[in-house]
Tab-separated table of C-alpha atoms in Angstrom:
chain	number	residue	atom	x	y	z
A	1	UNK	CA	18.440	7.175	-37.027
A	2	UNK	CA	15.470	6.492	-39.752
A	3	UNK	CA	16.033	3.118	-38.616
A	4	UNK	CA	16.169	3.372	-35.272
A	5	UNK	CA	13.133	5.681	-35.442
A	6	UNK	CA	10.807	2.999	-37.830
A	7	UNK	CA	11.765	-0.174	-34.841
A	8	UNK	CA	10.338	2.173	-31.879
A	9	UNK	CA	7.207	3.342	-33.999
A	10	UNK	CA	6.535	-0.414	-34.573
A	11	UNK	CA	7.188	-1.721	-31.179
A	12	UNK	CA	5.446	1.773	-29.420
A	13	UNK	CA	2.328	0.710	-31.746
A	14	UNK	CA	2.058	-2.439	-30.568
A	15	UNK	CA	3.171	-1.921	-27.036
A	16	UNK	CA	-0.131	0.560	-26.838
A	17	UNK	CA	-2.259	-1.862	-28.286
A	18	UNK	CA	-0.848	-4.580	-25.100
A	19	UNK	CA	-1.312	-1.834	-22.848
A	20	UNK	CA	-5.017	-1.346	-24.158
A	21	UNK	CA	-6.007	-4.924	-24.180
A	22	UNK	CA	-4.627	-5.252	-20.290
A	23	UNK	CA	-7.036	-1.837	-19.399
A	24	UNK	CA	-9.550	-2.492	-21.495
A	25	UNK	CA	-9.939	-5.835	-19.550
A	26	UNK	CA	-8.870	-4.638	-16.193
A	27	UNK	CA	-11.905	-1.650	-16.704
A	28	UNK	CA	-14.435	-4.733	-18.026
A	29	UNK	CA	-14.032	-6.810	-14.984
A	30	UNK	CA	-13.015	-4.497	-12.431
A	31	UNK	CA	-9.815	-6.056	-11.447
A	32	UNK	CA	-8.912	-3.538	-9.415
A	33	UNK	CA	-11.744	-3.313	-7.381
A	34	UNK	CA	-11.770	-6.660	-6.394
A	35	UNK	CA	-8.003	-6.849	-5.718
A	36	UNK	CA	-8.563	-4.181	-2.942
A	37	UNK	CA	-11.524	-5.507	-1.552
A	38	UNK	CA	-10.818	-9.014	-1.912
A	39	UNK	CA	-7.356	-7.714	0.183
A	40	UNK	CA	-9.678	-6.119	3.207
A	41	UNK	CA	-12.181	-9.128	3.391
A	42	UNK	CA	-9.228	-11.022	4.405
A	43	UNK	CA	-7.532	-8.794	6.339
A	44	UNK	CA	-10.909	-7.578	8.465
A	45	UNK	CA	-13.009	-10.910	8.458
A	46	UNK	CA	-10.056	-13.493	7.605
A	47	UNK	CA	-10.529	-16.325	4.970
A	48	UNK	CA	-13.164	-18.406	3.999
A	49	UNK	CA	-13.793	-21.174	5.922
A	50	UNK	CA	-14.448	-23.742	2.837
A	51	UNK	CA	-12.548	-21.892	-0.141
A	52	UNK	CA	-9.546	-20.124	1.808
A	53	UNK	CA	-8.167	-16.545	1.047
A	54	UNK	CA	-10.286	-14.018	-0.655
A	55	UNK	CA	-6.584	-12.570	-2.369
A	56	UNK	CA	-5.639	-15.187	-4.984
A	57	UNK	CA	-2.561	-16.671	-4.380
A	58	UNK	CA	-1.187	-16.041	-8.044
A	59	UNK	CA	-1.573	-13.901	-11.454
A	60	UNK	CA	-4.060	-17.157	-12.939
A	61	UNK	CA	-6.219	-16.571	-9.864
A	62	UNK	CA	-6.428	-13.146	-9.800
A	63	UNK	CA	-7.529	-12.816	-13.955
A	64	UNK	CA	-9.601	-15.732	-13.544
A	65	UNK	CA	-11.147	-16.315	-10.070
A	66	UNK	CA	-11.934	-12.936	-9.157
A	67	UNK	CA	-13.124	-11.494	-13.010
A	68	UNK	CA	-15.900	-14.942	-12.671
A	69	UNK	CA	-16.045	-17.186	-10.107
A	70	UNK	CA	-15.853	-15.029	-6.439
A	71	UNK	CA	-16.866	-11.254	-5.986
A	72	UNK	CA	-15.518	-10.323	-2.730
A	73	UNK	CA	-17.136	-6.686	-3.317
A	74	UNK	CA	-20.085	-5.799	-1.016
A	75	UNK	CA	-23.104	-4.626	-2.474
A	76	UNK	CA	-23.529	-1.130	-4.067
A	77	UNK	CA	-25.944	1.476	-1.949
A	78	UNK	CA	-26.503	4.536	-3.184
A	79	UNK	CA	-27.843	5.687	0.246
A	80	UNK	CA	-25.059	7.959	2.243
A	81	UNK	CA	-23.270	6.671	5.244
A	82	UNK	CA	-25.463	6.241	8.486
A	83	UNK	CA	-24.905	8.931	11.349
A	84	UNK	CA	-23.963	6.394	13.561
A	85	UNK	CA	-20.952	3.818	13.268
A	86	UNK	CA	-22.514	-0.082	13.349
A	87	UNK	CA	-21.069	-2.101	16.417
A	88	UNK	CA	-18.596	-4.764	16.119
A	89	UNK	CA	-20.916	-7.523	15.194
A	90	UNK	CA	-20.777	-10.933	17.748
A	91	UNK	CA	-19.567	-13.881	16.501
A	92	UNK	CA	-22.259	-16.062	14.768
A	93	UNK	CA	-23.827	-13.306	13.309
A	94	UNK	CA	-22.949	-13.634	10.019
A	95	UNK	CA	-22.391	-10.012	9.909
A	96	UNK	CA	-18.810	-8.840	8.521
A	97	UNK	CA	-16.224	-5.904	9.582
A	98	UNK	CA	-15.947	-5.537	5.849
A	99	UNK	CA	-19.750	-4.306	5.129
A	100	UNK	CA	-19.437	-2.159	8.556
A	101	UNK	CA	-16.234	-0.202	6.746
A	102	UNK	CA	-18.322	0.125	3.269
A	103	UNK	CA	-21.208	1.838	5.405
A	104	UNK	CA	-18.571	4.448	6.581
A	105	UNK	CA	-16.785	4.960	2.968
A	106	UNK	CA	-19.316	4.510	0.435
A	107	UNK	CA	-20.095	8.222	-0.184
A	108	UNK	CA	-16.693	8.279	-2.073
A	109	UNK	CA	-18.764	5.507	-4.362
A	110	UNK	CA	-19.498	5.992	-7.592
A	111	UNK	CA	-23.430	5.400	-8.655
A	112	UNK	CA	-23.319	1.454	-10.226
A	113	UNK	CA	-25.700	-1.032	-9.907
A	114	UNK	CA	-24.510	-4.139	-8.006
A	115	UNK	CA	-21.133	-4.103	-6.309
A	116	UNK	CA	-19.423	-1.237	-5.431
A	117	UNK	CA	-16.983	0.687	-7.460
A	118	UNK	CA	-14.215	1.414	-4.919
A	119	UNK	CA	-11.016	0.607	-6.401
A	120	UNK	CA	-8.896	2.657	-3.986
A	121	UNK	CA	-9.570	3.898	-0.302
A	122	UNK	CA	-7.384	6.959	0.679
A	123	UNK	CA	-5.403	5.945	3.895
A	124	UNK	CA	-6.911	8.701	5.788
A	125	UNK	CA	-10.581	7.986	5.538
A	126	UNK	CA	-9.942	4.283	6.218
A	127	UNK	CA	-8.271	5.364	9.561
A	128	UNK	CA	-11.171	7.758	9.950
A	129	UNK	CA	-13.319	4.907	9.613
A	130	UNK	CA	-11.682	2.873	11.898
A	131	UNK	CA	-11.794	5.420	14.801
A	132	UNK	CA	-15.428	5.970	13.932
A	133	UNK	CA	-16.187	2.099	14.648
A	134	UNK	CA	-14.508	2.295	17.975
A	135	UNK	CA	-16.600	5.101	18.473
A	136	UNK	CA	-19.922	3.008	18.176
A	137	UNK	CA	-18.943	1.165	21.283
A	138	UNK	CA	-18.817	3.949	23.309
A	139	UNK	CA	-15.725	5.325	22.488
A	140	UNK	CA	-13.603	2.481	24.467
A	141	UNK	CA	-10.625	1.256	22.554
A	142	UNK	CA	-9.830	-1.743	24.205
A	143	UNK	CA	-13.598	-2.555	23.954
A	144	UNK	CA	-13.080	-2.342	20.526
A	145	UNK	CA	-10.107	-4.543	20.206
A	146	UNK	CA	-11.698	-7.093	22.316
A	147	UNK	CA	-14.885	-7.212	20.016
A	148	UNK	CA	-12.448	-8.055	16.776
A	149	UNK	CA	-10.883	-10.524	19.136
A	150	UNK	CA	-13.771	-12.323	19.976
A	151	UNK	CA	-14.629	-12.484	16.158
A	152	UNK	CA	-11.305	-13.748	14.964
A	153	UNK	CA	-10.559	-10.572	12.716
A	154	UNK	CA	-7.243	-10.278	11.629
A	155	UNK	CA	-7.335	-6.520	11.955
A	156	UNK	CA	-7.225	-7.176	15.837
A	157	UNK	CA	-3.368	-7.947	15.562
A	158	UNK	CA	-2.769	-4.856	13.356
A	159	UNK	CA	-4.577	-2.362	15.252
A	160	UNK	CA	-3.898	-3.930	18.939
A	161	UNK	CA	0.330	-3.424	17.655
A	162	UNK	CA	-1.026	0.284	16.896
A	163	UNK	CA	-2.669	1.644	19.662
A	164	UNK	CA	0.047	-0.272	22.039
A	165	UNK	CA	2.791	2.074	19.976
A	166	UNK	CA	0.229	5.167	20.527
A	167	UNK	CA	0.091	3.922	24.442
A	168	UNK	CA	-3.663	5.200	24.384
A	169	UNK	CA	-3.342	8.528	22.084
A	170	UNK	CA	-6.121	8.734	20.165
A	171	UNK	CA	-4.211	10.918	17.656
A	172	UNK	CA	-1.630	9.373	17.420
A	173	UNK	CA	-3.118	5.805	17.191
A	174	UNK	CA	-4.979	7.058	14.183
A	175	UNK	CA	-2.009	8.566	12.499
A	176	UNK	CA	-0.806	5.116	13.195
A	177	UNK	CA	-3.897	3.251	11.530
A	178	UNK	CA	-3.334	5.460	8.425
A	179	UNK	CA	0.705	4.710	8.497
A	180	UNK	CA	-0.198	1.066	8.857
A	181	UNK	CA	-3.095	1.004	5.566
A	182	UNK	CA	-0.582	3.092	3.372
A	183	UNK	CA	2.025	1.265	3.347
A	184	UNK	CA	-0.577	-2.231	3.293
A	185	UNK	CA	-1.436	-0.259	0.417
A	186	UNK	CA	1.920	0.353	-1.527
A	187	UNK	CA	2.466	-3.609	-0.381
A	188	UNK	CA	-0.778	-4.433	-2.174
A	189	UNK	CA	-0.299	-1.752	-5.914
A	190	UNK	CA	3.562	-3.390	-5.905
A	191	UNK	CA	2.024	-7.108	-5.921
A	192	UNK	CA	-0.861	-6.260	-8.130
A	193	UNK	CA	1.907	-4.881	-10.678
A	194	UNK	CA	3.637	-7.794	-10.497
A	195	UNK	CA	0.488	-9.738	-11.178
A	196	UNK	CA	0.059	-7.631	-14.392
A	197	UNK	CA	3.379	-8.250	-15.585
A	198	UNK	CA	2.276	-11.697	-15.972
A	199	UNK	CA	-0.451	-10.781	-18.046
A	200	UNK	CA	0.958	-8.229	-20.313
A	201	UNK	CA	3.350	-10.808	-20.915
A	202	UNK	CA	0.987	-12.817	-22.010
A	203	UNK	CA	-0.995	-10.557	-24.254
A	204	UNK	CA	2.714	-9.273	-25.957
A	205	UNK	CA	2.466	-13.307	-26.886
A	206	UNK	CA	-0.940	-12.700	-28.122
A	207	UNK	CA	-0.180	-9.457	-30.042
A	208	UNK	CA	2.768	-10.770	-31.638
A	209	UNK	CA	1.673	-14.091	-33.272
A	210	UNK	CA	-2.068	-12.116	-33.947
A	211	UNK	CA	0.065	-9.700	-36.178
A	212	UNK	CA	2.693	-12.173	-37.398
A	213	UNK	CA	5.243	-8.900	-36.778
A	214	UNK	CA	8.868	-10.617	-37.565
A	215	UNK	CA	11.204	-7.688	-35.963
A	216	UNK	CA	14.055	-8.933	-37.906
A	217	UNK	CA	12.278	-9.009	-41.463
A	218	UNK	CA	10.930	-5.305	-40.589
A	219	UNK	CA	14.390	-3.858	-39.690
A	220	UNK	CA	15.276	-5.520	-42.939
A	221	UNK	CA	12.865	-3.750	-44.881
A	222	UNK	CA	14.071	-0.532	-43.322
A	223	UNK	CA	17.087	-0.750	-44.370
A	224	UNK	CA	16.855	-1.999	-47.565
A	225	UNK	CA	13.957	-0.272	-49.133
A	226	UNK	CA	14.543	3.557	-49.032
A	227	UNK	CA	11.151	4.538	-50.081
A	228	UNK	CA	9.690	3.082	-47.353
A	229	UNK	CA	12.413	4.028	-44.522
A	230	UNK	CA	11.523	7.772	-45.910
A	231	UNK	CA	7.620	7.164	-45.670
A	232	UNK	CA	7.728	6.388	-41.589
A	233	UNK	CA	10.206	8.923	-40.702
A	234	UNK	CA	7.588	10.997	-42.362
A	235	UNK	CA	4.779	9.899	-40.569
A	236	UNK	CA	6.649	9.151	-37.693
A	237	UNK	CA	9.426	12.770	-37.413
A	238	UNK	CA	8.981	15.432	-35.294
A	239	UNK	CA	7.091	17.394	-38.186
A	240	UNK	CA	4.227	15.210	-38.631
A	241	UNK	CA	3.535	15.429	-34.689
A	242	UNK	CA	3.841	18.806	-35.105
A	243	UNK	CA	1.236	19.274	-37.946
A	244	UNK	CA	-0.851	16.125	-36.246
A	245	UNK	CA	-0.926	18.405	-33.345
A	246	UNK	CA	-2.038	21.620	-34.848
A	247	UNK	CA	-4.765	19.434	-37.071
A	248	UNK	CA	-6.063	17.792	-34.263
A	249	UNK	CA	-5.880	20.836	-31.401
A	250	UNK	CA	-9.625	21.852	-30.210
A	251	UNK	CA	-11.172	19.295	-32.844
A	252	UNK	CA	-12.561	15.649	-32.642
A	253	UNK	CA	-9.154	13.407	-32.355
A	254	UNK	CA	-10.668	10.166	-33.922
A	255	UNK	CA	-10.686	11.443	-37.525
A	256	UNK	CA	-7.042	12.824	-36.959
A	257	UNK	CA	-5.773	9.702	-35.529
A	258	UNK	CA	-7.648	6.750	-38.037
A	259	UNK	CA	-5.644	9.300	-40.458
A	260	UNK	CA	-2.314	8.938	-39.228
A	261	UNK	CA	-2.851	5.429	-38.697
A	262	UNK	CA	-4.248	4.573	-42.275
A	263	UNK	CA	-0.753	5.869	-43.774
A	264	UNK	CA	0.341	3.364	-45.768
A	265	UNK	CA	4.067	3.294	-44.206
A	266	UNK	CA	2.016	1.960	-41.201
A	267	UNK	CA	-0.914	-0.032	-42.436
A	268	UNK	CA	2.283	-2.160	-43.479
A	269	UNK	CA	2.983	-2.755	-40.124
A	270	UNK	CA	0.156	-4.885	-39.743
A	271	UNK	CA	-0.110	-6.185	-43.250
A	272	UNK	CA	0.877	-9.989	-42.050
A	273	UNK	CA	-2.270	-9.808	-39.433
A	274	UNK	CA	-4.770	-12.820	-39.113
A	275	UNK	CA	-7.307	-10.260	-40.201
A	276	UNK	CA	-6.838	-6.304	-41.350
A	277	UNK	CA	-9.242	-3.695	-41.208
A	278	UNK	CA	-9.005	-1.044	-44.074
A	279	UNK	CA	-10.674	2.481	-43.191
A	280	UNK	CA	-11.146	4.077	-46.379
A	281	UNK	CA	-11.597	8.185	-46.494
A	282	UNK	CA	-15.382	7.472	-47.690
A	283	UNK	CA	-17.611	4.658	-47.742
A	284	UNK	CA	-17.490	1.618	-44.541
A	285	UNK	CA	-14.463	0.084	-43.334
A	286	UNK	CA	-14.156	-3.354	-44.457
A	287	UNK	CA	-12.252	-6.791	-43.093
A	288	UNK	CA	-9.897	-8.741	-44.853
A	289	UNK	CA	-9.226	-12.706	-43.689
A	290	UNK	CA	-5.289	-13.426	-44.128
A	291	UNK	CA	-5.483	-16.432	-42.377
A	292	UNK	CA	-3.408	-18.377	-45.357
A	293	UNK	CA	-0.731	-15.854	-45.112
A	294	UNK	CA	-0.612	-15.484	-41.626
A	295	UNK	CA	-0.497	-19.452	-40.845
A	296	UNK	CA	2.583	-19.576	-43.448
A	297	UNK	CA	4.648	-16.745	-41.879
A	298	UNK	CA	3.290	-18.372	-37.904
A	299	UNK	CA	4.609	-22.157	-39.039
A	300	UNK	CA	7.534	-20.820	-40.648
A	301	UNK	CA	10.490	-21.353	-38.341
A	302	UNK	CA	12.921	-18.473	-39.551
A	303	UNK	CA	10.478	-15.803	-38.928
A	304	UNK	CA	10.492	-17.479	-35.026
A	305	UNK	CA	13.418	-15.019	-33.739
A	306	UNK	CA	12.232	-11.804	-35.251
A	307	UNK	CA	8.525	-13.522	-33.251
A	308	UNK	CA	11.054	-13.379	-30.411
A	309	UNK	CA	12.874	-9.847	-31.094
A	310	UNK	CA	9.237	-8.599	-30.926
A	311	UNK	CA	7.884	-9.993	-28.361
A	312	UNK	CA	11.000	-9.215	-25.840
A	313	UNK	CA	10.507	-5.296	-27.238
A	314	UNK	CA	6.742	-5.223	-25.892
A	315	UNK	CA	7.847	-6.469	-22.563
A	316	UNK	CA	9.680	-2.974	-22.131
A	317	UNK	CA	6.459	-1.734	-22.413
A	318	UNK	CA	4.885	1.827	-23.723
A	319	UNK	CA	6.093	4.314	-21.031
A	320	UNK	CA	9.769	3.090	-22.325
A	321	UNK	CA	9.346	2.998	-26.100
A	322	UNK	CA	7.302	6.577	-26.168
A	323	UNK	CA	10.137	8.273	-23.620
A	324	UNK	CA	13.155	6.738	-26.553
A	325	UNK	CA	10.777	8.305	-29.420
A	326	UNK	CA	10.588	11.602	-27.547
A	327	UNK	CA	14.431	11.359	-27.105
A	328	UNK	CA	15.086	10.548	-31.128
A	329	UNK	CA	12.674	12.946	-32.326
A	330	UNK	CA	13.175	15.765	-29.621
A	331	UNK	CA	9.829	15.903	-29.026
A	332	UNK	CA	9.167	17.734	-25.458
A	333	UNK	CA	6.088	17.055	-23.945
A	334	UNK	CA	4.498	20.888	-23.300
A	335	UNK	CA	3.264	21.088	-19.605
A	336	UNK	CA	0.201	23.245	-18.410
């Protein structure tokens, strides 16, 4: 059990630190934002003419393209949405379907200079949307339809499949329109996951050749030197969450956690990093360079499966390695 208990401290450590690396980025560059609207300037003005598809076709695209090279986000307004729906703009405009939706949802925006901040449109208020653009052209529907039609919008086909299946409901085509964008939706989270698999995977590289962390040698060490098998289960046991709870409840959690983490039993964790950060009770933290350590244990090949052992642990991911510590240590997670 100690043992057991030390491995999915070690890998739930560094699984956290994958898991911040991907957010932290994700947050930076607004992936998420630009996934979704990258997704409806394709699907409500089609693809570039000269550079294709707004959606990248792949995980490399859609960390590198859309983070620096191509914004699809329309511009941030702070100003609320106009009382009146814009018409379906003619072709040769220049004009797009996408800015005309933005004008209906942006007072769910969040104040940002720039682009917009939208990372998620609820499947009701883009079908709201929808039947308040048909609206600007006097209400007709197949008006409508014909305007996206003469523009080449690929929401024609969509919503002209809808409002066949409503056979001229207004209610019930727009409980179609918001059928149709949820489940476009759940399409579009499921391939953005998958996209992010790609890229945790990545970073679980990263993490484990940044902190050298040889699985193999560490189970070793757990076994072999009781001391230190004693010292995590300590800082690692149902107890110390208890008391870490109680120390930290209604109180600033920085101090309590940079304490819990500066145990020595995990400070070893990390001692084979290219660089370690010490955080001592009083004074500045300082660095220490273990590049001549680190470059050893990377080039040596026997440390290469517990490299391995390590990195195929992260891939499970936090959510996995935090729900097997809560089943060793019996910890139950209170609910309000």
């Amino acid at each position: 059990m100690d043992l057991a208990l030390g491995l999915v401290v070690a890998f739930l450590l560094l699984s956290l630190l994958v898991s911040g690396l991907n957010e932290a980025f994700v947050r930076v560059f607004a992936i998420r934002s630009k996934f979704l609207w990258a997704y409806l300037r394709d699907t409500m003005d089609g693809a570039d003419k000269k550079t294709g598809s707004w959606l990248p076709a792949g995980a490399a695209g859609v960390f590198s393209v859309l983070p620096f090279l191509r914004d699809p986000r329309p511009t941030h307004s702070s100003d609320p949405s106009p009382a009146k729906a814009g018409e379906v703009p003619e072709a040769g405009t220049g004009r797009a379907m996408m800015n005309l939706l933005y004008e209906r949802v942006r007072e769910i925006d969040h104040a940002k200079r720039g682009k917009t901040s939208i990372a998620d449109i609820p499947p009701a208020r883009f079908a709201m949307a929808v039947m308040e653009l048909a609206a600007a052209g006097d209400g007709d529907m197949r008006q409508f339809l014909d305007g996206l039609r003469k523009i080449d919008s690929p929401l024609y086909g969509h919503l002209k499949g809808v409002w066949e299946s409503a056979q001229g409901d207004l209610d019930r085509f727009r409980q179609g329109v918001e059928s149709w964008f949820d489940g476009e939706m759940q399409r579009l989270s499921m391939l953005y996951k998958r996209y992010v698999k790609w890229v945790v995977a990545a970073l679980g590289i990263v993490v484990t050749l940044l902190f050298s962390m040889d699985g193999l040698e560490y189970a070793k060490t757990l076994l072999r030197d009781n001391a230190y098998r004693a010292s995590v289960t300590a800082v690692a046991g149902p107890e110390a969450y208890d008391q870490l709870q109680a120390k930290c409840q209604g109180g600033d959690p920085v101090p309590c956690v940079t304490e819990v983490l500066s145990e020595p039993a995990l400070v070893k964790l990390v001692g084979q990093a290219m660089v370690s950060v010490s955080i001592p009770a009083e004074g500045a933290p300082s660095v220490h360079a273990n590049f001549a350590v680190w470059w050893e244990r990377v080039s040596t090949p026997s440390h290469w499966p517990g490299f391995l052992l390590t990195y195929v642990a992260l891939l499970f991911g936090a959510p996995f390695w935090w729900d097997v510590f809560r089943r060793i240590t019996g910890i139950k997670t209170k609910r309000s």
